[in-house]
């Protein structure tokens, strides 16, 4: 087997154990004589997969029956539209924070639906960062506040979440850091995440929603875009992305088996090792995010020149490390170190960074 160190931003590394289980079960899922991909989404075998994944997601996030888990398609990008379409009337206001690429895409879609108040904007600051909770000035009566918990492209992450005032729901795009660290999910009205960073394969978007929030959509909203449709039908109104949900379930079981506390501590240690390597380089490697807001999931940095950055990416690839090229919008280097990226991958990258600087610095 030749598994490389995978630092892709998304789709991203999956736990090897998950892939091996899927491989074992691929042609005969638990004695059914068929793959789970070939099974009816209304049948017994799939039903167990579906409901176990939902139950475990709620358990890992520590939420009760006042929340529902919706398994939808369309990516996190579709949630940029579904959130305002369901929660925001044309004359109502939603507060948004702008922290960079993903937040600004969410803002763009919300503006098509209702009134948007950008109550903190640091999307274009360098070094990059997200707003501080105490910088926010809420709009009285705002239906919800939307934040992007981790800016995957720039590598900045909310370290402490804001608390929305009574009557304003807290909504977060957690596509790239859901289940990577401990936080109080019960403070949120809605959390959405495209699965392909930390939860599984692409094709699935996981929405955790406080049930009371699903009721407010306008009657003429398209059936498939209504949260209430998915809630009332247990995400089985139509055919769900069965195989992605199956892998999602395996990833959740893997998280539970690691012990999420251990996994979260491991995430902190991995990020700390990379940032230490950057900071120990005497400015040769320059972290792209302000220190206070450095992401534990997407570590971004620059080298003295773009030529050196290209060389770094090319030589790392030769050394068995892929996915290190920064997003095309911002350049530089990005190491995405989600839950499934083992500490050994980070150790090898740190060693490679030291050697690369010794030779080229
Ligand atoms: C990747 C990503 C998205 C877009 O996800 P899609 O599933 O490709 O639509 C949105 N927000 C964040 C924070 C992301 O990391």
Short mmCIF file of C-alpha atoms in Angstrom, two decimals, residues 51-338:
data_model
loop_
_atom_site.label_atom_id
_atom_site.label_comp_id
_atom_site.label_asym_id
_atom_site.label_seq_id
_atom_site.Cartn_x
_atom_site.Cartn_y
_atom_site.Cartn_z
CA UNK A 51 -30.42 6.71 11.71
CA UNK A 52 -27.19 5.65 13.42
CA UNK A 53 -25.26 8.44 11.71
CA UNK A 54 -27.82 11.03 12.77
CA UNK A 55 -27.93 9.81 16.36
CA UNK A 56 -24.14 9.71 16.67
CA UNK A 57 -23.72 13.19 15.21
CA UNK A 58 -26.12 14.57 17.82
CA UNK A 59 -24.34 12.65 20.55
CA UNK A 60 -20.88 13.87 19.52
CA UNK A 61 -22.15 17.45 19.41
CA UNK A 62 -23.98 17.08 22.72
CA UNK A 63 -27.40 18.25 21.57
CA UNK A 64 -30.82 16.92 22.52
CA UNK A 65 -34.15 16.35 20.83
CA UNK A 66 -34.79 20.04 20.30
CA UNK A 67 -32.30 19.69 17.42
CA UNK A 68 -32.59 17.83 14.13
CA UNK A 69 -29.83 16.66 11.81
CA UNK A 70 -30.61 17.14 8.13
CA UNK A 71 -28.60 15.29 5.50
CA UNK A 72 -28.82 17.32 2.31
CA UNK A 73 -27.03 17.76 -0.99
CA UNK A 74 -25.87 20.91 -2.73
CA UNK A 75 -22.80 21.55 -0.60
CA UNK A 76 -22.18 24.22 1.98
CA UNK A 77 -22.59 26.66 -0.89
CA UNK A 78 -26.27 25.79 -1.15
CA UNK A 79 -26.61 26.57 2.54
CA UNK A 80 -25.48 30.11 1.78
CA UNK A 81 -28.91 30.40 0.11
CA UNK A 82 -31.02 28.00 2.16
CA UNK A 83 -30.20 29.73 5.45
CA UNK A 84 -31.63 33.12 4.42
CA UNK A 85 -34.43 31.57 2.31
CA UNK A 86 -35.69 29.73 5.38
CA UNK A 87 -34.85 32.11 8.18
CA UNK A 88 -35.04 35.60 6.70
CA UNK A 89 -38.01 37.51 5.34
CA UNK A 90 -37.49 40.14 2.61
CA UNK A 91 -37.95 42.97 5.12
CA UNK A 92 -36.02 41.36 7.94
CA UNK A 93 -32.39 41.85 8.90
CA UNK A 94 -29.66 39.29 9.39
CA UNK A 95 -26.26 40.13 10.85
CA UNK A 96 -23.20 38.69 9.13
CA UNK A 97 -19.51 38.83 9.90
CA UNK A 98 -17.10 39.02 6.99
CA UNK A 99 -13.93 37.09 7.66
CA UNK A 100 -12.83 36.25 4.12
CA UNK A 101 -13.69 34.19 1.06
CA UNK A 102 -16.35 31.88 2.47
CA UNK A 103 -18.08 34.44 4.66
CA UNK A 104 -18.31 36.88 1.77
CA UNK A 105 -19.93 34.24 -0.44
CA UNK A 106 -22.53 33.62 2.26
CA UNK A 107 -23.16 37.38 2.47
CA UNK A 108 -23.61 37.67 -1.27
CA UNK A 109 -26.38 35.07 -1.28
CA UNK A 110 -28.15 36.43 1.80
CA UNK A 111 -28.37 39.87 0.18
CA UNK A 112 -30.51 38.35 -2.56
CA UNK A 113 -33.09 37.34 0.04
CA UNK A 114 -33.31 39.98 2.76
CA UNK A 115 -31.49 42.80 4.49
CA UNK A 116 -27.94 42.06 5.50
CA UNK A 117 -25.95 43.99 8.03
CA UNK A 118 -22.24 43.21 8.00
CA UNK A 119 -21.47 43.98 11.64
CA UNK A 120 -17.77 43.19 11.45
CA UNK A 121 -15.59 43.18 8.39
CA UNK A 122 -12.00 42.07 8.44
CA UNK A 123 -12.19 39.94 5.32
CA UNK A 124 -9.43 41.84 3.58
CA UNK A 125 -7.06 42.53 6.46
CA UNK A 126 -3.50 41.22 6.40
CA UNK A 127 -2.40 39.31 8.32
CA UNK A 128 -5.74 37.63 7.91
CA UNK A 129 -8.08 37.18 10.86
CA UNK A 130 -11.69 36.74 11.89
CA UNK A 131 -13.62 39.22 14.06
CA UNK A 132 -13.31 39.14 17.82
CA UNK A 133 -16.50 38.30 19.68
CA UNK A 134 -16.31 41.60 21.59
CA UNK A 135 -16.12 43.64 18.35
CA UNK A 136 -19.64 42.76 17.30
CA UNK A 137 -22.45 45.29 17.53
CA UNK A 138 -25.64 43.41 16.98
CA UNK A 139 -28.56 44.87 15.06
CA UNK A 140 -31.58 44.92 17.39
CA UNK A 141 -34.17 42.46 16.12
CA UNK A 142 -31.81 40.68 13.71
CA UNK A 143 -33.18 37.23 12.87
CA UNK A 144 -29.79 35.60 13.06
CA UNK A 145 -26.06 36.19 13.18
CA UNK A 146 -24.01 34.25 10.64
CA UNK A 147 -20.36 33.46 11.22
CA UNK A 148 -17.80 31.29 9.42
CA UNK A 149 -16.08 29.42 12.22
CA UNK A 150 -12.97 28.66 10.18
CA UNK A 151 -11.88 30.37 6.99
CA UNK A 152 -10.49 27.40 5.12
CA UNK A 153 -8.70 29.46 2.47
CA UNK A 154 -6.94 32.06 4.58
CA UNK A 155 -6.40 29.90 7.66
CA UNK A 156 -8.09 32.05 10.33
CA UNK A 157 -10.44 30.59 12.94
CA UNK A 158 -12.79 31.91 15.61
CA UNK A 159 -11.15 31.04 18.92
CA UNK A 160 -14.14 32.12 20.98
CA UNK A 161 -17.67 32.20 19.64
CA UNK A 162 -19.92 35.21 20.12
CA UNK A 163 -23.18 34.94 21.98
CA UNK A 164 -26.13 36.25 20.04
CA UNK A 165 -28.72 38.30 21.92
CA UNK A 166 -32.10 36.84 22.86
CA UNK A 167 -34.20 36.40 19.72
CA UNK A 168 -31.22 36.30 17.34
CA UNK A 169 -30.20 32.80 16.31
CA UNK A 170 -26.51 32.01 16.01
CA UNK A 171 -25.77 30.38 12.65
CA UNK A 172 -22.39 29.03 11.63
CA UNK A 173 -20.71 27.61 8.59
CA UNK A 174 -18.44 25.02 10.23
CA UNK A 175 -17.52 23.18 7.04
CA UNK A 176 -13.85 23.01 7.85
CA UNK A 177 -13.74 22.65 11.63
CA UNK A 178 -16.87 20.80 12.75
CA UNK A 179 -16.03 18.09 15.28
CA UNK A 180 -12.41 19.20 15.47
CA UNK A 181 -12.64 20.87 18.88
CA UNK A 182 -14.92 21.16 21.86
CA UNK A 183 -17.59 23.88 21.85
CA UNK A 184 -21.13 24.34 23.09
CA UNK A 185 -23.38 23.48 20.14
CA UNK A 186 -26.50 24.29 22.16
CA UNK A 187 -25.64 27.98 21.79
CA UNK A 188 -26.27 27.68 18.05
CA UNK A 189 -29.54 27.73 16.18
CA UNK A 190 -28.06 26.21 13.04
CA UNK A 191 -24.69 24.75 12.08
CA UNK A 192 -23.98 23.57 8.56
CA UNK A 193 -20.99 21.78 7.12
CA UNK A 194 -20.08 20.33 3.76
CA UNK A 195 -18.89 16.84 4.66
CA UNK A 196 -15.77 16.71 2.54
CA UNK A 197 -13.37 18.39 4.96
CA UNK A 198 -13.81 16.81 8.35
CA UNK A 199 -16.82 14.51 8.11
CA UNK A 200 -16.60 12.29 5.06
CA UNK A 201 -16.82 12.45 1.29
CA UNK A 202 -18.36 15.21 -0.82
CA UNK A 203 -21.98 15.01 -1.88
CA UNK A 204 -23.35 15.42 1.62
CA UNK A 205 -24.03 18.54 3.65
CA UNK A 206 -24.89 18.12 7.30
CA UNK A 207 -27.21 20.68 8.86
CA UNK A 208 -27.82 20.75 12.58
CA UNK A 209 -30.89 22.86 13.22
CA UNK A 210 -32.91 23.80 16.24
CA UNK A 211 -36.30 22.40 15.26
CA UNK A 212 -38.23 25.58 16.01
CA UNK A 213 -36.19 27.43 13.35
CA UNK A 214 -37.33 25.12 10.55
CA UNK A 215 -40.94 26.27 10.74
CA UNK A 216 -40.57 29.80 9.45
CA UNK A 217 -39.95 29.34 5.72
CA UNK A 218 -42.30 31.07 3.28
CA UNK A 219 -44.97 28.71 1.93
CA UNK A 220 -43.95 29.22 -1.69
CA UNK A 221 -40.32 28.23 -1.14
CA UNK A 222 -39.34 25.23 -3.29
CA UNK A 223 -39.99 21.97 -1.45
CA UNK A 224 -36.40 20.75 -1.67
CA UNK A 225 -35.05 24.04 -0.30
CA UNK A 226 -37.19 24.00 2.82
CA UNK A 227 -35.59 22.75 5.99
CA UNK A 228 -39.04 21.62 7.14
CA UNK A 229 -39.26 19.16 4.22
CA UNK A 230 -36.06 17.43 5.29
CA UNK A 231 -36.98 17.61 8.95
CA UNK A 232 -40.48 16.18 8.55
CA UNK A 233 -39.21 13.38 6.34
CA UNK A 234 -36.13 12.52 8.38
CA UNK A 235 -33.94 13.51 5.38
CA UNK A 236 -35.68 10.87 3.27
CA UNK A 237 -38.07 13.03 1.27
CA UNK A 238 -36.15 11.95 -1.80
CA UNK A 239 -33.11 9.75 -2.34
CA UNK A 240 -30.33 10.94 -0.06
CA UNK A 241 -26.62 10.57 -0.93
CA UNK A 242 -26.60 7.09 0.62
CA UNK A 243 -22.95 6.18 0.13
CA UNK A 244 -21.68 9.53 1.44
CA UNK A 245 -23.92 9.14 4.48
CA UNK A 246 -22.58 5.63 5.03
CA UNK A 247 -18.99 6.92 5.02
CA UNK A 248 -20.03 9.86 7.21
CA UNK A 249 -21.37 7.33 9.71
CA UNK A 250 -18.10 5.39 9.64
CA UNK A 251 -16.13 8.59 10.21
CA UNK A 252 -18.32 9.43 13.23
CA UNK A 253 -17.76 5.96 14.66
CA UNK A 254 -14.04 6.44 14.12
CA UNK A 255 -14.17 9.75 16.00
CA UNK A 256 -16.07 8.12 18.86
CA UNK A 257 -13.58 5.23 18.94
CA UNK A 258 -10.60 7.61 19.16
CA UNK A 259 -12.34 9.46 21.96
CA UNK A 260 -13.13 12.95 20.77
CA UNK A 261 -11.11 14.49 23.63
CA UNK A 262 -8.02 12.61 22.42
CA UNK A 263 -8.66 13.57 18.84
CA UNK A 264 -9.19 17.24 19.74
CA UNK A 265 -6.00 17.30 21.81
CA UNK A 266 -4.16 15.68 18.91
CA UNK A 267 -5.46 18.43 16.60
CA UNK A 268 -4.10 21.14 18.88
CA UNK A 269 -0.71 19.41 19.05
CA UNK A 270 -0.49 18.98 15.28
CA UNK A 271 -1.23 22.65 14.64
CA UNK A 272 1.14 23.77 17.40
CA UNK A 273 3.97 21.75 15.85
CA UNK A 274 3.48 23.39 12.46
CA UNK A 275 3.19 26.91 13.85
CA UNK A 276 6.29 26.30 15.96
CA UNK A 277 8.18 25.34 12.80
CA UNK A 278 7.01 28.54 11.11
CA UNK A 279 7.88 30.74 14.09
CA UNK A 280 11.28 29.10 14.58
CA UNK A 281 12.35 30.00 11.05
CA UNK A 282 13.35 33.57 11.88
CA UNK A 283 10.79 35.03 9.47
CA UNK A 284 11.76 32.86 6.52
CA UNK A 285 8.41 31.12 6.81
CA UNK A 286 5.75 33.73 7.55
CA UNK A 287 2.38 32.69 8.98
CA UNK A 288 -0.45 34.20 6.93
CA UNK A 289 -2.95 34.56 9.79
CA UNK A 290 -2.68 36.85 12.81
CA UNK A 291 -1.37 34.74 15.70
CA UNK A 292 -4.46 35.16 17.84
CA UNK A 293 -6.65 33.68 15.09
CA UNK A 294 -4.49 30.94 13.66
CA UNK A 295 -6.51 27.98 12.48
CA UNK A 296 -5.88 24.52 13.90
CA UNK A 297 -7.27 23.01 10.69
CA UNK A 298 -5.74 25.01 7.83
CA UNK A 299 -2.21 26.24 8.48
CA UNK A 300 -1.20 28.90 5.95
CA UNK A 301 2.17 30.49 5.38
CA UNK A 302 4.40 32.24 2.87
CA UNK A 303 8.01 31.83 1.77
CA UNK A 304 10.28 34.72 0.73
CA UNK A 305 9.32 34.39 -2.98
CA UNK A 306 6.67 32.72 -5.10
CA UNK A 307 9.38 30.75 -6.87
CA UNK A 308 10.44 29.26 -3.56
CA UNK A 309 6.80 28.48 -2.77
CA UNK A 310 6.43 26.59 -6.05
CA UNK A 311 9.66 24.75 -5.38
CA UNK A 312 8.49 23.90 -1.86
CA UNK A 313 5.25 22.41 -3.16
CA UNK A 314 7.01 20.46 -5.92
CA UNK A 315 9.70 19.02 -3.65
CA UNK A 316 7.21 18.19 -0.92
CA UNK A 317 5.24 16.24 -3.48
CA UNK A 318 8.35 14.29 -4.41
CA UNK A 319 8.80 13.55 -0.72
CA UNK A 320 5.29 12.10 -0.51
CA UNK A 321 3.35 15.14 0.72
CA UNK A 322 0.44 16.37 -1.38
CA UNK A 323 -2.05 19.20 -1.30
CA UNK A 324 0.24 21.91 0.08
CA UNK A 325 -0.34 24.56 -2.56
CA UNK A 326 -2.30 27.50 -1.16
CA UNK A 327 -5.74 28.30 -2.59
CA UNK A 328 -5.46 29.97 -5.99
CA UNK A 329 -7.05 33.18 -4.62
CA UNK A 330 -4.37 33.77 -1.99
CA UNK A 331 -1.28 31.80 -3.01
CA UNK A 332 1.36 30.64 -0.53
CA UNK A 333 1.34 27.32 1.26
CA UNK A 334 -1.56 25.67 3.05
CA UNK A 335 -1.46 22.48 5.07
CA UNK A 336 -4.94 21.23 5.87
CA UNK A 337 -4.63 19.02 8.91
CA UNK A 338 -8.15 17.79 9.60
#
